[in-house]
Coordinates of C-alpha atoms (C1' of nucleotides) in Angstrom, one line a residue:
Chain A
M1 CA 74.5 97.2 126.7
E2 CA 76.0 94.1 127.8
T3 CA 74.7 93.8 131.1
E4 CA 75.2 90.7 132.4
A5 CA 78.0 89.2 129.7
T6 CA 81.0 91.4 130.6
P7 CA 82.7 89.9 132.1
E8 CA 84.1 92.2 134.7
H9 CA 85.3 90.7 137.9
L10 CA 87.9 88.4 136.0
G11 CA 90.4 90.1 137.9
T12 CA 91.4 92.6 137.9
A13 CA 94.3 93.7 136.3
D14 CA 94.1 90.7 134.5
E15 CA 91.2 91.2 132.0
A16 CA 92.3 94.8 131.7
G17 CA 95.9 93.2 130.5
L18 CA 95.1 90.2 129.2
G19 CA 93.8 91.7 125.7
G20 CA 96.1 94.8 125.4
H21 CA 98.9 92.6 126.8
V22 CA 98.3 90.2 124.0
R23 CA 97.8 93.6 121.2
S24 CA 101.1 95.0 122.4
A25 CA 103.3 92.2 121.9
V26 CA 102.2 91.4 118.7
G27 CA 102.8 95.2 118.2
L28 CA 105.9 95.0 119.5
L29 CA 107.2 91.2 118.1
Y30 CA 105.3 91.9 114.5
R31 CA 107.8 95.2 114.0
R32 CA 111.0 93.9 115.5
F33 CA 110.3 90.8 113.0
R34 CA 109.7 93.8 109.5
S35 CA 113.3 94.9 111.4
E36 CA 115.1 91.5 110.8
R37 CA 114.6 91.9 107.6
P38 CA 118.0 92.7 106.1
E39 CA 118.1 91.2 103.0
G40 CA 116.7 91.5 98.8
T41 CA 113.5 93.8 98.4
L42 CA 110.4 91.3 99.6
G43 CA 108.5 92.2 102.5
D44 CA 107.7 89.7 105.7
T45 CA 104.2 89.1 104.0
A46 CA 106.3 87.9 100.3
L47 CA 108.5 85.9 103.3
D48 CA 105.8 84.2 104.6
V49 CA 103.7 83.5 101.4
L50 CA 106.9 81.8 100.0
T51 CA 107.7 79.5 103.5
W52 CA 103.8 78.6 103.1
L53 CA 104.3 77.5 99.7
H54 CA 107.2 75.9 100.6
K55 CA 105.6 73.7 103.0
Q56 CA 102.2 73.6 101.6
G57 CA 102.9 72.7 98.3
P58 CA 101.1 74.8 95.3
R59 CA 98.5 76.7 95.9
T60 CA 95.8 78.7 94.5
L61 CA 95.2 83.0 94.9
T62 CA 91.7 82.7 96.5
Q63 CA 93.4 79.7 99.3
L64 CA 97.1 81.9 99.8
S65 CA 94.9 85.3 100.5
E66 CA 92.2 82.7 103.4
D67 CA 95.9 82.0 104.6
A68 CA 96.5 84.9 105.2
H69 CA 93.3 86.9 105.9
V70 CA 94.2 89.7 103.6
A71 CA 91.5 90.2 100.0
P72 CA 92.6 88.4 97.0
A73 CA 93.3 91.7 95.4
S74 CA 96.6 92.0 97.9
M75 CA 98.0 88.3 97.5
S76 CA 97.7 89.0 94.2
Q77 CA 99.9 92.5 94.4
S78 CA 101.9 90.0 97.1
V79 CA 102.2 87.1 94.4
N80 CA 103.5 89.4 92.0
R81 CA 106.8 90.7 93.9
L82 CA 107.1 86.5 94.5
T83 CA 107.2 86.2 90.8
S84 CA 108.8 89.6 89.5
A85 CA 111.7 88.7 91.5
G86 CA 111.5 84.7 90.0
Y87 CA 111.1 83.1 93.4
A88 CA 108.0 81.7 92.4
I89 CA 104.9 81.3 88.9
R90 CA 101.7 81.3 88.4
T91 CA 100.5 78.0 86.3
P92 CA 96.4 77.5 85.3
D93 CA 94.6 75.2 86.6
P94 CA 94.5 72.7 84.1
N95 CA 91.2 71.4 85.3
D96 CA 89.5 75.3 86.1
R97 CA 91.3 77.2 84.2
R98 CA 90.0 80.8 86.2
K99 CA 92.0 79.4 89.0
V100 CA 95.9 80.1 89.2
L101 CA 98.0 77.8 91.2
I102 CA 101.3 79.4 92.8
S103 CA 104.3 77.6 93.2
T104 CA 107.7 77.5 94.5
T105 CA 110.8 78.2 91.6
P106 CA 113.6 76.6 93.2
E107 CA 115.3 79.8 93.6
G108 CA 112.5 80.9 96.1
A109 CA 112.5 77.2 97.7
D110 CA 115.8 78.3 98.5
L111 CA 115.0 81.7 99.4
A112 CA 112.8 79.6 101.8
I113 CA 114.9 77.8 103.5
A114 CA 117.7 80.9 103.9
T115 CA 114.8 82.9 105.5
R116 CA 113.3 80.2 108.3
A117 CA 117.2 79.4 109.1
R118 CA 118.1 83.4 109.2
R119 CA 115.2 83.7 111.5
N120 CA 115.8 81.3 113.3
T121 CA 119.2 82.1 114.3
W122 CA 117.6 85.1 116.2
L123 CA 114.5 83.7 117.2
D124 CA 114.9 80.1 118.6
G125 CA 118.0 81.9 120.0
Q126 CA 116.1 84.2 122.6
L127 CA 112.9 80.9 122.7
H128 CA 115.9 78.7 124.3
A129 CA 117.2 80.3 126.6
L130 CA 114.1 80.3 128.7
S131 CA 112.9 77.2 130.9
P132 CA 110.3 74.8 128.6
E133 CA 107.6 75.3 130.6
D134 CA 108.0 79.3 129.4
Q135 CA 109.0 77.4 125.9
H136 CA 105.6 75.4 126.7
A137 CA 102.8 78.5 127.5
I138 CA 104.5 80.4 124.1
A139 CA 103.5 77.2 122.0
R140 CA 99.9 76.7 123.3
A141 CA 99.4 80.8 123.0
C142 CA 100.2 80.6 119.3
A143 CA 98.2 77.8 118.8
L144 CA 95.5 79.5 120.5
L145 CA 95.5 82.5 119.4
S146 CA 96.1 81.5 116.0
T147 CA 92.8 79.5 115.9
I148 CA 91.3 82.8 117.3
A149 CA 93.3 85.1 114.5
G150 CA 91.4 82.7 112.2
S151 CA 88.1 82.2 113.7
Chain B
M1 CA 127.9 85.5 108.3
E2 CA 125.4 81.9 110.1
T3 CA 128.5 79.5 108.8
E4 CA 129.0 78.6 113.4
A5 CA 125.8 79.1 115.2
T6 CA 123.3 77.9 112.8
P7 CA 121.7 75.4 115.2
E8 CA 120.4 72.6 113.3
H9 CA 120.3 69.6 115.7
L10 CA 118.0 71.0 118.3
G11 CA 114.8 68.8 117.6
T12 CA 112.6 67.8 114.4
A13 CA 109.4 69.4 114.7
D14 CA 109.8 71.6 117.5
E15 CA 112.4 74.3 117.0
A16 CA 111.2 74.8 113.5
G17 CA 108.0 75.1 114.6
L18 CA 108.5 76.9 117.7
G19 CA 109.9 79.8 116.2
G20 CA 107.7 79.2 113.0
H21 CA 104.8 79.3 114.7
V22 CA 105.6 82.2 116.5
R23 CA 105.7 84.4 113.2
S24 CA 103.0 83.0 111.8
A25 CA 100.7 83.7 114.7
V26 CA 101.7 86.8 115.0
G27 CA 101.8 88.0 111.0
L28 CA 97.5 85.9 111.7
L29 CA 96.9 88.2 114.9
Y30 CA 98.7 91.7 113.5
R31 CA 97.0 91.1 110.3
R32 CA 93.2 90.6 112.2
F33 CA 93.7 93.5 114.8
R34 CA 94.3 95.7 111.6
S35 CA 91.3 94.5 110.2
E36 CA 89.7 94.9 112.6
R37 CA 88.9 98.7 112.6
P38 CA 85.5 99.5 111.6
E39 CA 86.0 103.1 112.4
G40 CA 87.7 106.2 111.7
T41 CA 90.7 106.8 109.3
L42 CA 93.3 106.1 111.7
G43 CA 95.5 103.5 111.8
D44 CA 96.3 101.1 114.3
T45 CA 99.5 102.1 114.7
A46 CA 98.5 105.7 115.4
L47 CA 95.5 104.3 118.3
D48 CA 98.9 102.4 119.7
V49 CA 100.0 105.3 120.1
L50 CA 96.9 106.9 121.3
T51 CA 96.4 104.6 123.9
W52 CA 99.5 104.9 125.4
L53 CA 99.0 109.0 125.7
H54 CA 95.6 108.1 127.6
K55 CA 97.7 106.2 130.1
Q56 CA 101.4 107.3 130.6
G57 CA 99.9 110.9 129.9
P58 CA 102.3 112.7 127.7
R59 CA 105.5 111.5 125.9
T60 CA 108.3 112.8 123.8
L61 CA 108.7 112.1 120.5
T62 CA 111.9 110.3 120.8
Q63 CA 109.8 108.3 123.7
L64 CA 107.1 107.3 122.1
S65 CA 109.8 106.1 118.8
E66 CA 111.6 104.1 121.2
D67 CA 108.3 102.6 122.6
A68 CA 107.1 101.7 119.4
H69 CA 110.4 100.4 118.4
V70 CA 110.1 102.3 115.1
A71 CA 112.5 105.2 113.8
P72 CA 111.8 108.9 115.2
A73 CA 110.7 110.3 111.8
S74 CA 107.6 107.0 111.8
M75 CA 106.4 107.8 114.1
S76 CA 106.7 111.7 113.7
Q77 CA 104.0 110.9 110.6
S78 CA 101.9 109.0 113.3
V79 CA 101.4 111.8 115.3
N80 CA 101.1 114.2 112.3
R81 CA 97.7 111.8 111.2
L82 CA 96.6 112.5 115.2
T83 CA 96.8 115.9 115.9
S84 CA 95.3 116.7 112.1
A85 CA 92.6 114.5 113.5
G86 CA 92.0 116.7 116.1
Y87 CA 93.2 113.4 118.9
A88 CA 96.9 114.9 120.3
I89 CA 98.3 117.9 120.5
R90 CA 102.1 119.3 120.6
T91 CA 103.0 121.0 122.8
P92 CA 106.8 122.8 123.3
D93 CA 108.2 120.9 126.4
P94 CA 109.5 124.1 128.8
N95 CA 112.4 123.6 129.8
D96 CA 114.0 122.2 126.3
R97 CA 112.8 123.9 123.8
R98 CA 114.1 121.1 121.4
K99 CA 111.9 118.4 122.7
V100 CA 107.6 117.9 121.5
L101 CA 105.7 116.8 124.3
I102 CA 103.0 114.9 122.5
S103 CA 99.4 114.7 124.8
T104 CA 96.0 113.6 123.6
T105 CA 92.8 116.0 123.9
P106 CA 89.8 115.1 125.3
E107 CA 88.6 114.0 121.7
G108 CA 91.9 112.0 121.9
A109 CA 91.2 110.5 125.2
D110 CA 87.7 109.4 124.4
L111 CA 88.6 107.6 121.4
A112 CA 91.7 105.9 123.4
I113 CA 88.6 104.6 125.0
A114 CA 86.1 103.3 122.8
T115 CA 89.1 101.8 120.8
R116 CA 89.9 99.7 124.1
A117 CA 86.1 98.9 124.7
R118 CA 86.1 97.8 120.9
R119 CA 89.0 95.9 120.7
N120 CA 88.2 94.2 124.2
T121 CA 84.5 93.4 122.7
W122 CA 86.3 90.8 120.3
L123 CA 89.7 89.8 121.6
D124 CA 88.5 89.9 125.9
G125 CA 85.0 87.5 123.9
Q126 CA 87.6 85.3 122.5
L127 CA 90.1 85.3 125.3
H128 CA 87.2 84.0 128.1
A129 CA 86.1 81.9 126.4
L130 CA 89.7 79.6 126.7
S131 CA 90.4 77.5 130.4
P132 CA 91.9 79.3 133.2
E133 CA 95.2 77.5 131.8
D134 CA 94.8 78.8 128.1
Q135 CA 94.8 82.5 129.3
H136 CA 97.7 81.8 131.9
A137 CA 99.8 80.5 129.0
I138 CA 98.8 83.2 126.6
A139 CA 99.5 86.1 129.9
R140 CA 102.7 84.7 130.3
A141 CA 103.7 84.3 126.8
C142 CA 103.1 87.7 126.0
A143 CA 105.3 88.9 129.1
L144 CA 107.9 86.4 127.3
L145 CA 107.5 87.3 124.0
S146 CA 107.0 91.5 125.1
T147 CA 111.2 91.0 126.3
I148 CA 112.0 89.1 123.9
A149 CA 110.9 91.9 121.5
G150 CA 112.3 94.5 123.3
S151 CA 115.7 93.6 123.6
Chain C
dC1 C1' 73.7 76.8 71.0
dG2 C1' 74.1 80.5 73.2
dC3 C1' 73.4 84.3 76.7
dC4 C1' 73.7 85.4 81.9
dA5 C1' 75.1 84.8 86.0
dG6 C1' 79.1 83.4 89.4
dT7 C1' 83.9 82.4 90.0
dC8 C1' 88.5 83.7 90.2
dC9 C1' 92.3 86.7 89.4
dT10 C1' 94.4 91.2 87.9
dT11 C1' 95.1 95.9 87.4
dA12 C1' 94.2 101.1 88.9
dG13 C1' 94.0 104.0 92.7
dT14 C1' 94.3 105.2 97.7
dA15 C1' 96.4 105.4 102.5
dT16 C1' 98.7 103.8 106.4
dA17 C1' 102.9 102.8 108.3
dC18 C1' 107.8 102.1 107.8
dC19 C1' 112.8 103.7 106.6
dT20 C1' 117.4 106.8 105.1
dA21 C1' 117.9 111.0 104.0
dA22 C1' 118.3 115.7 104.4
dG23 C1' 117.9 120.0 107.0
dC24 C1' 115.9 123.5 110.8
dA25 C1' 115.3 124.3 115.8
dC26 C1' 117.4 124.4 119.9
dT27 C1' 121.1 123.5 123.6
dA28 C1' 125.2 124.0 125.9
dG29 C1' 130.1 124.4 125.6
dG30 C1' 133.9 126.9 124.4
Chain D
dC1 C1' 129.0 133.8 119.2
dC2 C1' 130.2 129.6 117.0
dT3 C1' 130.4 125.2 116.6
dA4 C1' 128.8 120.8 118.2
dG5 C1' 125.1 117.7 119.4
dT6 C1' 120.6 116.8 120.3
dG7 C1' 115.5 116.3 119.3
dC8 C1' 112.1 116.9 115.7
dT9 C1' 110.2 118.0 111.0
dT10 C1' 109.9 117.0 106.0
dA11 C1' 111.3 114.5 101.6
dG12 C1' 111.5 110.5 98.8
dG13 C1' 110.8 104.8 98.3
dT14 C1' 108.5 100.7 99.9
dA15 C1' 105.6 97.2 101.7
dT16 C1' 101.0 96.7 102.6
dA17 C1' 96.3 96.5 102.7
dC18 C1' 91.9 98.4 100.5
dT19 C1' 87.9 99.0 97.4
dA20 C1' 86.5 99.6 92.7
dA21 C1' 86.7 97.8 88.1
dG22 C1' 87.3 94.3 84.7
dG23 C1' 88.8 90.1 82.0
dA24 C1' 88.9 85.7 81.7
dC25 C1' 86.5 81.4 82.5
dT26 C1' 82.5 78.0 84.1
dG27 C1' 78.3 76.1 84.2
dG28 C1' 73.3 76.1 83.8
dC29 C1' 68.8 77.8 81.3
dG30 C1' 66.2 79.1 78.2

DNA sequence: CGCCAGTCCTTAGTATACCTAAGCACTAGG
DNA sequence: CCTAGTGCTTAGGTATACTAAGGACTGGCG
């Protein structure tokens, strides 16, 4: 086993808690976000994809699946929901016809904006009640954890 | 219904980013955690429940569902997976036979420990590569966001 | 030129996890 | 007892994810 590299001495409640706290907080927030989905039949993943497309412009399916860290087949399903609901379209890549570019429709852009606004209504309301330092800590933690998640 | 309170003027990149960054980071981490599940057939929610039971002792189903912020019916299903895999048992509450106390079996306790260790191996490895200030920011953000999620 | 390996995407089948609705089991108060 | 309320379960449906398998296209090599 890792007789030397295991950092057992980094505090007491700290190490036992940090990873666990991150997991716990992520689970709670994820479920909370999921429950904040009163409109439409689209799930949160599909809405996330729509938001990304709205911000970044057209992406291939493989790119989207890498962004979300899911298998291409999973992303294809999520894109199916978006396209069958009329919020996104698939366009064959003119340079490489194996690829498919996914982009938002005008309705999709509207929904992305509306979704963002609705989400911000609740979450920003909570975040703005915090002190600037707390907000800064959260921003920092998000950046760090996103990097970790993407590694 | 967001006709009145929508804060359109709350900055430029900051507010648009903070809520969005939180959501994005949570989504990425959640999927990452989910993919870090090589062993057994139990999902991450079921493992979380097992971990809570291991730490807190027997709980009723309603208590568990409140802990996880899910409907009692959902928790009942998760508990079903645990019990049918032999990691937890249901015991009628002697004082109120409507209630059911859920507790871990010895195998469940072992699995909880092993799960925690496996999770910590990866996540703590990442977290320990950060500076103490960064770790502190994450700990703080987790505490704050857990409170927000639970509100 | 035609074949073949590799890449990109899709569909099919399966599993987890969440929900609402409906119903059973039990408790407590008339 | 009978009835209202509480705790839990099951049934049915949706979203998301995976693996496996196959179709469409590209590019290189005989």
